């Protein structure tokens, strides 16, 4: 992308590519220098620059993203009608050298203003959490949280809010299944997330997911200001709502007294996410976030990439960065699990991109994955975690999650992430309490159309008025500012109460 002309109509991403990407809608007959369009091409979509015979590879980013399903002529629109998916067959040499993360000298590392918890973890927010053990206690939990939305905190200004984390399961679920394990991991992780100053767990009383078993299994007795109760024990819905309000009221002064302190960036755990991706995601916002991710890691923080189905076909770009062969193999084991999981459920890993992704110019999961993995920057891969496991290794790490954004972020926050950066080309609007979420637009049109939702714009990379490094620096500075208390746009409008979605697996009995 050396051409800095703001008038360029298409971008070449790699010398080996046989397609280029339209920077705007192109009419038939548009002269692109390398070729002339034979038909209209939407913004963000691909144009062939060479003849591609049936069965020959379509190359973008210098990588194969699919094969031609029929003859493609130079200047043709390259998309669903003439490209087929192929099984990922990338090589994994595990050529790891154990290189450590290249940290900056301690005196040069950045800090932020965070809430230091009793266990040494650092929060970027000071919320109170209400966690439901089962769907049956969702109404009560919402009612308690809504009380504080209406009544406030009596002039106390250092409490960010009360968040009700409700979900659709917790009973009629076999206890020896992955789904049950994942739910309990998520609840444990949210109870421990440092963005919560206090947590109240509410159950019905007779559910499969018993609160006492959860507390004992994960030693939640050690979590400061943790309280539990069940509706059946307290005496019904109204009494439980009143008791929940009484419990939280009794903690407000103590929580409000907790103040921000200057802490090293090692206290930051950043979830890297993308959703509603388009043909520009892998060109602008994702690599810019990757640049910012590298800066977070170099300054001592942790950056967590997820969405395993959306690295499929690009996983070799991560295994080749693994700190040890064991880390690389664990990532490949999770890919194998996904192959088996999708096969068992009559699906396939290729059942992606989404409808919106395709309209935005993404044709195959290989193309989407090559762009998505760019969020992970270039640092050594230090660890691979299963869904909702507690993240305890600093640096760049990976968590196995689905590609569905609310489920993926729920796993990352359960792992301890206290901050999220979310890139989008189509316009995702999630908030993800209790973790603040910065949303980054991939293109100018989206940023202008959804200005109340997009915190930052990377669209200038398309027309040459911005660069990946400059945009990455801006993302990094905004991460520090928001971690220190500046509100993201979703927080300004108080969005983010409904994105808690634990991964549901298995039969409901």
XYZ file of C-alpha atoms in Angstrom:
509
model
C 0.000 0.000 0.000
C 2.744 2.425 -0.984
C 0.478 4.543 -3.237
C -0.631 7.515 -1.116
C -2.877 9.116 -3.708
C -6.221 10.015 -2.176
C -7.818 9.403 -5.571
C -6.795 5.756 -5.900
C -9.727 3.559 -6.759
C -8.236 0.218 -5.668
C -5.545 -1.121 -3.338
C -2.993 -3.852 -4.059
C -2.141 -5.606 -0.780
C 0.720 -7.887 -1.906
C 2.867 -8.265 -4.987
C 1.753 -11.880 -5.392
C -1.972 -11.071 -5.377
C -4.126 -11.616 -8.460
C -6.895 -9.392 -7.041
C -7.041 -5.799 -5.842
C -9.598 -4.203 -3.480
C -11.954 -1.394 -4.542
C -11.723 1.668 -2.307
C -15.147 2.883 -3.474
C -17.940 1.675 -5.696
C -16.553 1.199 -9.205
C -18.637 1.462 -12.348
C -18.061 -0.749 -15.344
C -15.195 0.603 -17.437
C -13.253 2.162 -14.545
C -9.537 2.284 -15.400
C -7.562 0.953 -12.433
C -4.180 1.061 -14.112
C -3.609 -2.667 -13.802
C -6.949 -3.472 -15.386
C -10.296 -1.997 -16.430
C -13.463 -3.131 -14.649
C -15.786 -5.245 -16.775
C -18.769 -4.759 -14.457
C -19.792 -2.710 -11.410
C -17.839 -3.580 -8.249
C -19.061 -2.589 -4.751
C -16.762 -0.779 -2.337
C -14.490 -3.176 -0.438
C -14.893 -5.972 -2.990
C -12.214 -7.621 -5.136
C -11.304 -7.122 -8.800
C -9.214 -9.624 -10.767
C -5.986 -8.272 -12.242
C -5.138 -11.447 -14.162
C -6.994 -14.301 -15.796
C -7.767 -17.061 -13.280
C -8.745 -20.453 -14.700
C -11.209 -22.779 -12.929
C -9.457 -24.497 -10.023
C -6.639 -21.964 -9.866
C -6.045 -20.077 -6.614
C -7.386 -16.639 -5.828
C -4.652 -14.803 -3.931
C -5.070 -11.896 -1.497
C -2.610 -10.783 1.225
C -0.136 -13.020 -0.615
C -2.185 -16.019 0.585
C -4.699 -18.347 -1.069
C -8.258 -17.395 -0.081
C -10.101 -19.835 -2.409
C -10.130 -21.202 -5.934
C -11.883 -20.003 -9.061
C -15.113 -21.936 -9.584
C -15.245 -20.740 -13.210
C -13.081 -18.667 -15.518
C -12.355 -15.182 -14.209
C -11.198 -12.455 -16.587
C -9.066 -9.432 -15.664
C -11.386 -6.648 -14.506
C -14.128 -8.996 -13.275
C -15.717 -8.764 -9.846
C -14.290 -11.649 -7.771
C -16.789 -12.923 -5.219
C -19.321 -15.643 -4.437
C -20.339 -16.321 -8.040
C -16.859 -17.306 -9.171
C -14.880 -18.354 -6.059
C -15.123 -21.595 -4.084
C -13.850 -22.395 -0.615
C -11.162 -25.035 -0.223
C -10.069 -26.960 2.823
C -7.276 -25.231 4.700
C -4.012 -27.046 3.996
C -1.470 -24.610 5.397
C 1.742 -26.085 6.781
C 2.719 -25.956 10.447
C 6.441 -26.320 10.915
C 6.352 -25.229 14.595
C 9.631 -23.433 13.936
C 9.561 -21.795 17.357
C 12.654 -20.463 19.068
C 11.257 -19.564 22.472
C 11.822 -15.857 21.885
C 10.618 -13.832 24.867
C 8.228 -10.918 24.491
C 10.331 -7.857 23.594
C 9.377 -5.652 26.543
C 10.399 -2.029 26.688
C 12.728 -1.023 29.538
C 10.746 -0.567 32.743
C 11.367 3.163 32.844
C 9.798 3.614 29.391
C 6.632 1.611 30.005
C 3.322 3.458 30.187
C 0.950 3.481 33.141
C -2.781 4.030 33.617
C -5.140 4.947 36.441
C -6.855 1.808 37.706
C -8.599 0.253 40.696
C -6.222 -2.044 42.602
C -8.132 -4.941 44.164
C -7.240 -6.875 47.304
C -5.789 -9.745 45.249
C -3.514 -7.440 43.247
C -5.575 -7.462 40.045
C -6.458 -4.119 38.501
C -9.856 -2.937 37.333
C -10.576 -0.283 34.761
C -14.091 0.206 36.171
C -15.753 0.063 39.619
C -18.974 -1.881 39.057
C -21.166 -4.057 41.274
C -22.134 -7.331 39.615
C -25.264 -9.448 40.083
C -24.576 -12.928 38.723
C -27.408 -15.388 38.127
C -26.792 -19.085 38.647
C -29.854 -19.928 36.543
C -32.317 -18.233 34.210
C -34.980 -18.508 36.913
C -33.293 -15.717 38.898
C -32.915 -13.359 35.932
C -36.046 -11.293 36.636
C -35.064 -10.649 40.239
C -31.511 -9.691 39.267
C -32.704 -7.290 36.584
C -35.125 -5.682 39.029
C -32.324 -5.000 41.530
C -30.073 -3.499 38.848
C -32.945 -1.390 37.488
C -33.537 -0.013 40.971
C -30.100 1.606 40.886
C -30.557 2.852 37.326
C -33.571 4.775 38.592
C -32.449 5.702 42.112
C -28.725 6.191 41.581
C -26.206 5.959 44.428
C -27.152 8.865 46.647
C -24.491 11.259 45.397
C -21.710 8.692 45.379
C -19.752 9.378 42.202
C -17.132 6.623 42.198
C -19.432 3.691 41.380
C -19.928 2.898 37.690
C -23.189 1.010 38.114
C -24.872 -2.283 38.931
C -24.742 -4.908 36.185
C -27.172 -7.858 36.075
C -25.525 -10.795 34.285
C -28.441 -12.967 33.216
C -28.471 -15.944 30.872
C -30.718 -18.687 29.530
C -29.370 -21.794 31.219
C -28.255 -23.197 34.604
C -30.738 -26.068 34.853
C -31.829 -29.088 32.784
C -28.177 -29.467 31.796
C -26.049 -32.598 32.406
C -23.294 -31.872 34.898
C -20.652 -33.931 33.075
C -20.796 -31.923 29.836
C -18.667 -29.196 28.291
C -21.645 -26.841 28.396
C -21.935 -27.151 32.181
C -18.175 -26.732 32.605
C -18.149 -23.616 30.410
C -21.052 -22.029 32.297
C -19.361 -22.534 35.644
C -16.046 -21.243 34.298
C -17.807 -18.113 33.037
C -19.575 -17.456 36.342
C -16.342 -17.987 38.270
C -14.446 -15.683 35.929
C -16.988 -12.866 36.143
C -17.081 -13.141 39.930
C -13.309 -12.633 39.884
C -13.138 -9.956 37.174
C -11.378 -6.907 38.663
C -13.894 -4.512 37.120
C -16.284 -5.676 39.844
C -15.742 -4.233 43.315
C -18.490 -6.492 44.698
C -20.561 -9.427 43.451
C -23.953 -10.796 44.502
C -24.810 -14.274 43.164
C -28.552 -15.026 43.058
C -30.161 -18.386 42.343
C -33.626 -19.889 42.530
C -32.611 -22.650 44.913
C -33.469 -25.951 43.218
C -31.447 -25.569 39.996
C -28.793 -27.951 38.718
C -26.134 -25.251 38.952
C -26.118 -24.942 42.729
C -24.432 -21.811 44.074
C -22.797 -23.659 46.983
C -21.216 -26.177 44.602
C -19.917 -23.362 42.382
C -18.476 -21.478 45.352
C -16.752 -24.564 46.729
C -15.442 -25.844 43.385
C -13.818 -22.520 42.477
C -12.997 -21.348 46.028
C -15.032 -18.211 45.555
C -15.046 -17.705 49.333
C -11.821 -15.742 48.737
C -13.488 -13.136 46.498
C -13.863 -9.851 48.428
C -17.399 -8.586 49.007
C -19.017 -11.715 47.548
C -22.554 -12.443 48.762
C -25.001 -15.171 47.720
C -28.703 -15.923 48.158
C -31.581 -17.879 46.610
C -35.149 -16.803 45.968
C -36.622 -19.878 47.639
C -34.545 -19.362 50.777
C -35.336 -15.650 51.112
C -39.049 -16.154 50.551
C -40.023 -15.159 47.037
C -39.502 -12.590 44.329
C -40.385 -9.345 46.122
C -38.480 -10.217 49.289
C -35.405 -11.237 47.278
C -35.417 -7.946 45.393
C -35.664 -6.048 48.670
C -32.905 -8.139 50.261
C -30.632 -7.671 47.269
C -31.065 -3.899 47.465
C -30.389 -3.994 51.205
C -27.167 -5.968 50.685
C -25.872 -3.653 47.968
C -26.871 -0.509 49.889
C -24.736 -1.767 52.750
C -21.629 -1.849 50.545
C -21.995 1.439 48.683
C -19.891 3.626 50.987
C -17.018 1.143 50.975
C -17.085 0.736 47.196
C -17.338 4.480 46.579
C -14.247 4.987 48.748
C -12.069 2.910 46.370
C -10.019 5.332 44.290
C -7.977 5.022 41.123
C -4.213 4.646 41.461
C -1.356 4.913 38.978
C -0.499 1.356 37.958
C 1.772 -0.229 35.320
C 0.246 -1.400 32.043
C 0.806 -4.967 33.249
C -2.568 -4.495 34.949
C -4.301 -4.303 31.562
C -5.820 -7.358 29.857
C -7.154 -6.363 26.460
C -9.694 -8.416 24.494
C -9.159 -8.136 20.718
C -12.415 -8.473 18.801
C -13.948 -7.852 15.383
C -17.524 -8.162 14.214
C -19.622 -7.091 11.289
C -16.421 -7.296 9.231
C -16.088 -6.086 5.658
C -13.540 -6.097 2.865
C -11.594 -3.314 4.593
C -11.318 -4.969 8.031
C -8.097 -6.805 7.210
C -6.656 -3.719 5.514
C -7.369 -0.912 7.990
C -8.776 -1.413 11.500
C -7.533 -4.956 12.172
C -3.853 -4.328 11.374
C -4.082 -0.977 13.194
C -5.416 -2.799 16.257
C -2.606 -5.324 15.797
C -0.126 -2.444 15.963
C -1.799 -1.188 19.164
C -1.841 -4.734 20.561
C 1.922 -4.958 20.055
C 2.343 -1.691 21.965
C 0.203 -2.969 24.856
C 2.344 -6.110 25.041
C 5.662 -4.239 24.777
C 4.570 -2.043 27.684
C 3.901 -5.116 29.832
C 0.176 -5.696 29.234
C -1.749 -8.700 27.931
C -3.598 -8.904 24.602
C -6.084 -11.731 24.064
C -7.096 -12.877 20.573
C -10.093 -15.214 20.227
C -12.697 -16.524 17.748
C -11.128 -19.816 16.693
C -13.373 -20.370 13.634
C -12.196 -16.984 12.381
C -8.503 -17.840 12.441
C -9.149 -21.089 10.539
C -6.912 -21.107 7.483
C -4.629 -18.493 9.025
C -3.643 -20.413 12.144
C -0.157 -21.007 10.719
C 0.498 -17.292 11.167
C 0.051 -17.872 14.910
C 1.734 -21.258 15.353
C 4.877 -19.889 13.719
C 4.952 -17.249 16.471
C 4.387 -19.701 19.328
C 6.826 -19.378 22.217
C 7.075 -23.185 22.534
C 6.045 -26.220 20.473
C 3.506 -27.062 23.179
C 1.739 -23.723 22.684
C 1.573 -24.320 18.920
C 0.225 -27.840 19.381
C -2.442 -26.672 21.818
C -3.725 -24.218 19.231
C -3.849 -26.971 16.608
C -5.646 -29.234 19.088
C -8.360 -26.594 19.426
C -8.674 -26.361 15.621
C -9.079 -30.151 15.529
C -11.738 -29.927 18.247
C -13.651 -27.444 16.093
C -13.446 -29.714 13.057
C -14.955 -32.521 15.114
C -17.517 -30.264 16.812
C -18.849 -28.830 13.564
C -18.933 -32.272 11.939
C -20.908 -33.698 14.894
C -23.443 -30.927 14.481
C -23.842 -31.251 10.718
C -21.941 -28.051 10.004
C -18.471 -27.099 8.834
C -15.860 -24.499 9.669
C -16.401 -23.076 6.202
C -19.923 -21.947 7.217
C -18.639 -18.415 7.557
C -18.487 -15.481 6.648
C -21.897 -14.151 7.615
C -24.397 -12.493 5.293
C -23.135 -9.038 6.284
C -19.506 -10.078 5.808
C -20.284 -11.221 2.269
C -22.096 -8.013 1.417
C -19.041 -6.167 2.712
C -16.746 -8.012 0.298
C -15.536 -11.100 2.190
C -15.921 -14.262 0.129
C -14.474 -17.174 2.150
C -13.482 -17.939 5.732
C -9.838 -18.070 4.598
C -10.081 -14.466 3.447
C -11.876 -13.448 6.618
C -9.362 -15.275 8.822
C -6.329 -13.690 7.181
C -7.811 -10.289 7.962
C -9.026 -11.239 11.436
C -5.691 -12.612 12.635
C -4.123 -9.210 11.902
C -5.665 -7.989 15.193
C -3.067 -10.127 16.955
C -0.113 -8.040 15.834
C 3.321 -9.639 15.706
C 4.343 -10.539 19.257
C 5.263 -14.115 20.289
C 2.261 -16.287 21.205
C 2.820 -17.097 24.871
C -0.204 -19.275 25.744
C -3.447 -20.809 24.474
C -6.471 -20.964 26.795
C -9.694 -22.900 26.567
C -12.970 -21.026 26.793
C -13.306 -18.809 29.904
C -10.131 -20.086 31.564
C -8.429 -17.541 33.826
C -5.654 -15.796 31.868
C -2.502 -15.792 33.970
C 0.258 -15.460 31.356
C 1.225 -11.926 30.295
C 1.903 -10.934 26.701
C 0.058 -12.001 23.566
C -2.208 -15.026 24.147
C -5.090 -16.802 22.454
C -8.432 -17.995 23.875
C -10.525 -20.646 22.137
C -13.967 -19.112 21.590
C -16.714 -19.250 18.965
C -16.781 -16.545 16.321
C -20.124 -15.214 17.604
C -19.084 -11.934 19.212
C -21.161 -11.875 22.456
C -20.137 -15.451 23.302
C -16.499 -14.784 22.430
C -16.254 -11.609 24.516
C -18.040 -13.286 27.427
C -15.260 -15.885 27.472
C -12.528 -13.244 27.318
C -14.029 -11.154 30.126
C -14.452 -14.321 32.192
C -10.740 -14.916 31.574
C -9.989 -11.567 33.203
C -10.074 -9.029 30.361
C -10.835 -5.576 31.741
C -10.923 -3.772 28.377
C -12.120 -4.492 24.817
C -11.286 -3.033 21.419
C -13.791 -4.060 18.766
C -13.238 -3.368 15.064
C -16.184 -3.313 12.666
C -16.859 -2.579 9.024
C -20.613 -3.080 8.915
C -21.425 -1.498 12.276
C -21.514 -3.635 15.439
C -22.780 -1.716 18.468
C -22.232 -3.908 21.544
C -21.127 -2.558 24.920
C -20.081 -5.568 27.077
C -20.394 -4.346 30.677
C -18.411 -4.483 32.948
C -15.543 -4.073 30.450
C -15.436 -0.788 28.521
C -15.483 -1.317 24.754
C -13.784 0.905 22.177
C -15.279 0.467 18.707
C -13.123 1.141 15.659
C -14.578 1.751 12.184
C -12.833 0.284 9.146
C -14.071 2.904 6.666
C -15.101 6.556 6.499
C -18.687 5.944 5.413
C -19.423 3.763 8.455
C -17.741 6.215 10.819
C -19.820 9.103 9.497
C -23.071 7.112 9.381
C -22.722 5.681 12.916
C -20.789 8.446 14.629
C -22.584 7.884 17.941
C -21.228 4.326 18.134
C -17.743 4.497 16.592
C -14.996 5.738 18.926
C -12.269 5.881 16.299
C -11.930 5.762 12.514
C -9.324 3.926 10.441
C -10.890 4.788 7.090
C -8.066 7.133 6.187
C -5.812 4.116 5.609
C -7.914 3.356 2.527
C -7.340 6.688 0.820
C -3.763 7.141 1.979
C -4.420 10.015 4.392
C -3.598 7.806 7.373
C -1.249 4.896 8.064
C -1.520 1.677 10.043
C 1.108 2.856 12.528
C -0.517 6.269 13.039
C -3.960 4.704 13.541
C -2.439 2.091 15.837
C -0.857 4.783 17.987
C -4.235 6.518 18.301
C -5.903 3.275 19.356
C -3.165 2.698 21.943
C -3.567 6.182 23.420
C -7.345 5.772 23.543
C -6.948 2.408 25.295
C -4.920 4.087 28.039
C -7.377 6.981 28.327
C -10.444 4.736 28.554
C -8.705 2.338 30.953
C -8.049 5.382 33.137
C -11.706 6.397 33.241
C -12.585 8.202 30.003
C -15.933 6.863 28.806
C -16.262 5.013 25.541
C -19.281 5.937 23.435
C -21.194 2.813 24.477
C -20.651 3.856 28.100
C -21.730 7.424 27.385
C -25.090 6.081 26.223
C -25.145 3.379 28.935
C -25.189 0.455 26.481
C -23.889 -3.018 27.251
C -26.340 -4.680 29.648
C -27.360 -7.556 27.356
C -24.131 -8.931 25.889
C -23.400 -11.504 28.612
C -23.817 -14.764 26.640
C -22.094 -17.889 28.014
C -21.338 -20.547 25.399
C -24.169 -23.118 25.466
C -23.182 -26.604 24.389
C -25.006 -29.907 24.557
C -28.528 -31.146 25.139
C -31.127 -29.463 27.321
C -32.924 -32.230 29.212
